[in-house]
Coordinates of C-alpha atoms in Angstrom, one line a residue:
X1 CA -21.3 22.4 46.3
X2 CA -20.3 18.9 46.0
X3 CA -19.7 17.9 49.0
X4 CA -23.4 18.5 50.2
X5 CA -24.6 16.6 47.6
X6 CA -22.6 13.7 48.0
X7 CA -23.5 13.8 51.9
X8 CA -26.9 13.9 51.2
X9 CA -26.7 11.0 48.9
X10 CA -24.4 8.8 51.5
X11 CA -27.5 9.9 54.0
X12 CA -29.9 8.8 51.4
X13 CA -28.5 5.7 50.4
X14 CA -27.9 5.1 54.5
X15 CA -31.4 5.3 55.4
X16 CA -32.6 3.8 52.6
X17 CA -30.4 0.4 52.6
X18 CA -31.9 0.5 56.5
X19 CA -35.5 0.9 55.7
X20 CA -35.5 -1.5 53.0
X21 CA -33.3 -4.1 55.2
X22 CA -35.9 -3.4 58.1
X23 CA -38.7 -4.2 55.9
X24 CA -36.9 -6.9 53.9
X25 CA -35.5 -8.8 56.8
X26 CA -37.5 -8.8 59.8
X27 CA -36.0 -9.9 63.1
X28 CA -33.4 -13.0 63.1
X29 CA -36.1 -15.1 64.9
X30 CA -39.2 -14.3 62.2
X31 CA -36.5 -14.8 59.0
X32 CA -35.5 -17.8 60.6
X33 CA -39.2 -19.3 61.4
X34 CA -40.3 -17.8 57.7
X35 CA -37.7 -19.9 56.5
X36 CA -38.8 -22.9 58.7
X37 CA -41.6 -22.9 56.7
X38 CA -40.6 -22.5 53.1
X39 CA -38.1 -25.0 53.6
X40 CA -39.3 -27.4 56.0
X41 CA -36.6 -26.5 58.4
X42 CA -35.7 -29.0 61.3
X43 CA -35.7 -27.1 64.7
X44 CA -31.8 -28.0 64.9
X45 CA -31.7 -26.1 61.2
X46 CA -33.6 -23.2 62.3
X47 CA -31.3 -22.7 65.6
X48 CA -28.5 -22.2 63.4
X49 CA -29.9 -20.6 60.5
X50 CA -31.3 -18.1 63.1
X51 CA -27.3 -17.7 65.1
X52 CA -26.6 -17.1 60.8
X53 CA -29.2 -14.1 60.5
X54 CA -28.2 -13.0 64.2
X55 CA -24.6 -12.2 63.9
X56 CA -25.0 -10.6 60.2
X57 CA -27.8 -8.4 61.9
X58 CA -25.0 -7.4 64.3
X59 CA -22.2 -7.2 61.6
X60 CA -24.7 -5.1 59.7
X61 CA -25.2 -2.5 62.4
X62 CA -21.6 -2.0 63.0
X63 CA -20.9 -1.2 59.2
X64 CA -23.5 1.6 59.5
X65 CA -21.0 3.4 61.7
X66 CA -18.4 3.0 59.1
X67 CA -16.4 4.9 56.9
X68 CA -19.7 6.9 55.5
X69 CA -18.7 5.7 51.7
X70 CA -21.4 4.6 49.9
X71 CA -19.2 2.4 47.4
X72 CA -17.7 0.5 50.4
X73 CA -21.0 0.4 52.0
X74 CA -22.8 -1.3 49.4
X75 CA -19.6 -3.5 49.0
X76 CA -19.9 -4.6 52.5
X77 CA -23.2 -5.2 52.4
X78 CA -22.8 -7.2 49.6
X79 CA -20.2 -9.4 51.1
X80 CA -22.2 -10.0 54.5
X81 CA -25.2 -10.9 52.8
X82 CA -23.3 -13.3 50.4
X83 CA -21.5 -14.5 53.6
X84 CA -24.5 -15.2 55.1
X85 CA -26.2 -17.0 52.1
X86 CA -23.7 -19.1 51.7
X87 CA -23.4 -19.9 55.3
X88 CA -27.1 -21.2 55.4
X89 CA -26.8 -22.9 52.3
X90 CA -24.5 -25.3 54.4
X91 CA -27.0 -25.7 57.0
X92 CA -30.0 -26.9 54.3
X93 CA -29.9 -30.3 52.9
X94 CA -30.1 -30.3 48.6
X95 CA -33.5 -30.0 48.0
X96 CA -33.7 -27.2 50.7
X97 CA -30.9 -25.3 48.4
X98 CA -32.6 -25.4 45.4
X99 CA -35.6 -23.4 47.0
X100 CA -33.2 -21.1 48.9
X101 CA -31.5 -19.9 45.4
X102 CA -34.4 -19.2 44.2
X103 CA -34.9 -16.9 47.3
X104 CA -31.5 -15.2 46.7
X105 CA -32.6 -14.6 43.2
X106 CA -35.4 -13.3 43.9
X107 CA -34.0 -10.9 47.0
X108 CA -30.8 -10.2 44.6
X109 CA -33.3 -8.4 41.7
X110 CA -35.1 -6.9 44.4
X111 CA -31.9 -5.3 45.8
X112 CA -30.7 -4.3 42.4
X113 CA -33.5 -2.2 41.6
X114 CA -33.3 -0.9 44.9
X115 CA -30.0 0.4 44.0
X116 CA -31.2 1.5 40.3
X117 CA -33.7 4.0 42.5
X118 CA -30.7 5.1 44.3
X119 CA -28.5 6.0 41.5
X120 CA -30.6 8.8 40.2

């Protein structure tokens, strides 16, 4: 009897995480030229912001086939997106970061009651 719960939760939580991150975060080129214009990106800045997005998209996808644990999941998710945050950071100058916290906090509450909804 537990195990068919706990599947059904990993299942859950699995297409959830993806619906939300398909809705959240829209293709690397459309984050990338959102962000050109909340931040006054530089085309230069953009490129690489949008290589950022591009190879967490693909990490992303390749820890959906993983180990089916939702705790390492939502650890790994965690890490990529922090990876990636921090990795554009670099790319913006300091006013630039200042703005793009704000957008972390925002997408970090967002994300948290996300996972409230999931924990049922």
């Amino acid at each position: 009897m537990k195990t068919p719960v706990l599947l059904v939760s990993i299942l859950v939580f699995t297409f959830l995480v993806t619906y939300t991150y398909a809705q959240m975060m829209k293709s690397p080129e459309e984050r990338a030229k959102d962000l050109k214009e909340k931040l006054n990106l530089t085309n230069e800045q953009t490129e690489k912001v949008e290589q950022s997005y591009e190879k967490a998209d693909s990490l992303f996808r390749n820890s959906l086939q993983g180990s089916g644990n939702r705790d390492q999941m939502k650890t790994a998710m965690n890490a990529l997106m922090n990876d990636t945050d921090a990795k554009v950071l670099k790319i913006l100058n300091d006013e630039q970061n200042v703005i793009y916290d704000s957008i972390i906090v925002v997408r970090k509450k967002q994300l948290e009651q996300l996972q409230k909804n999931i924990d049922y």
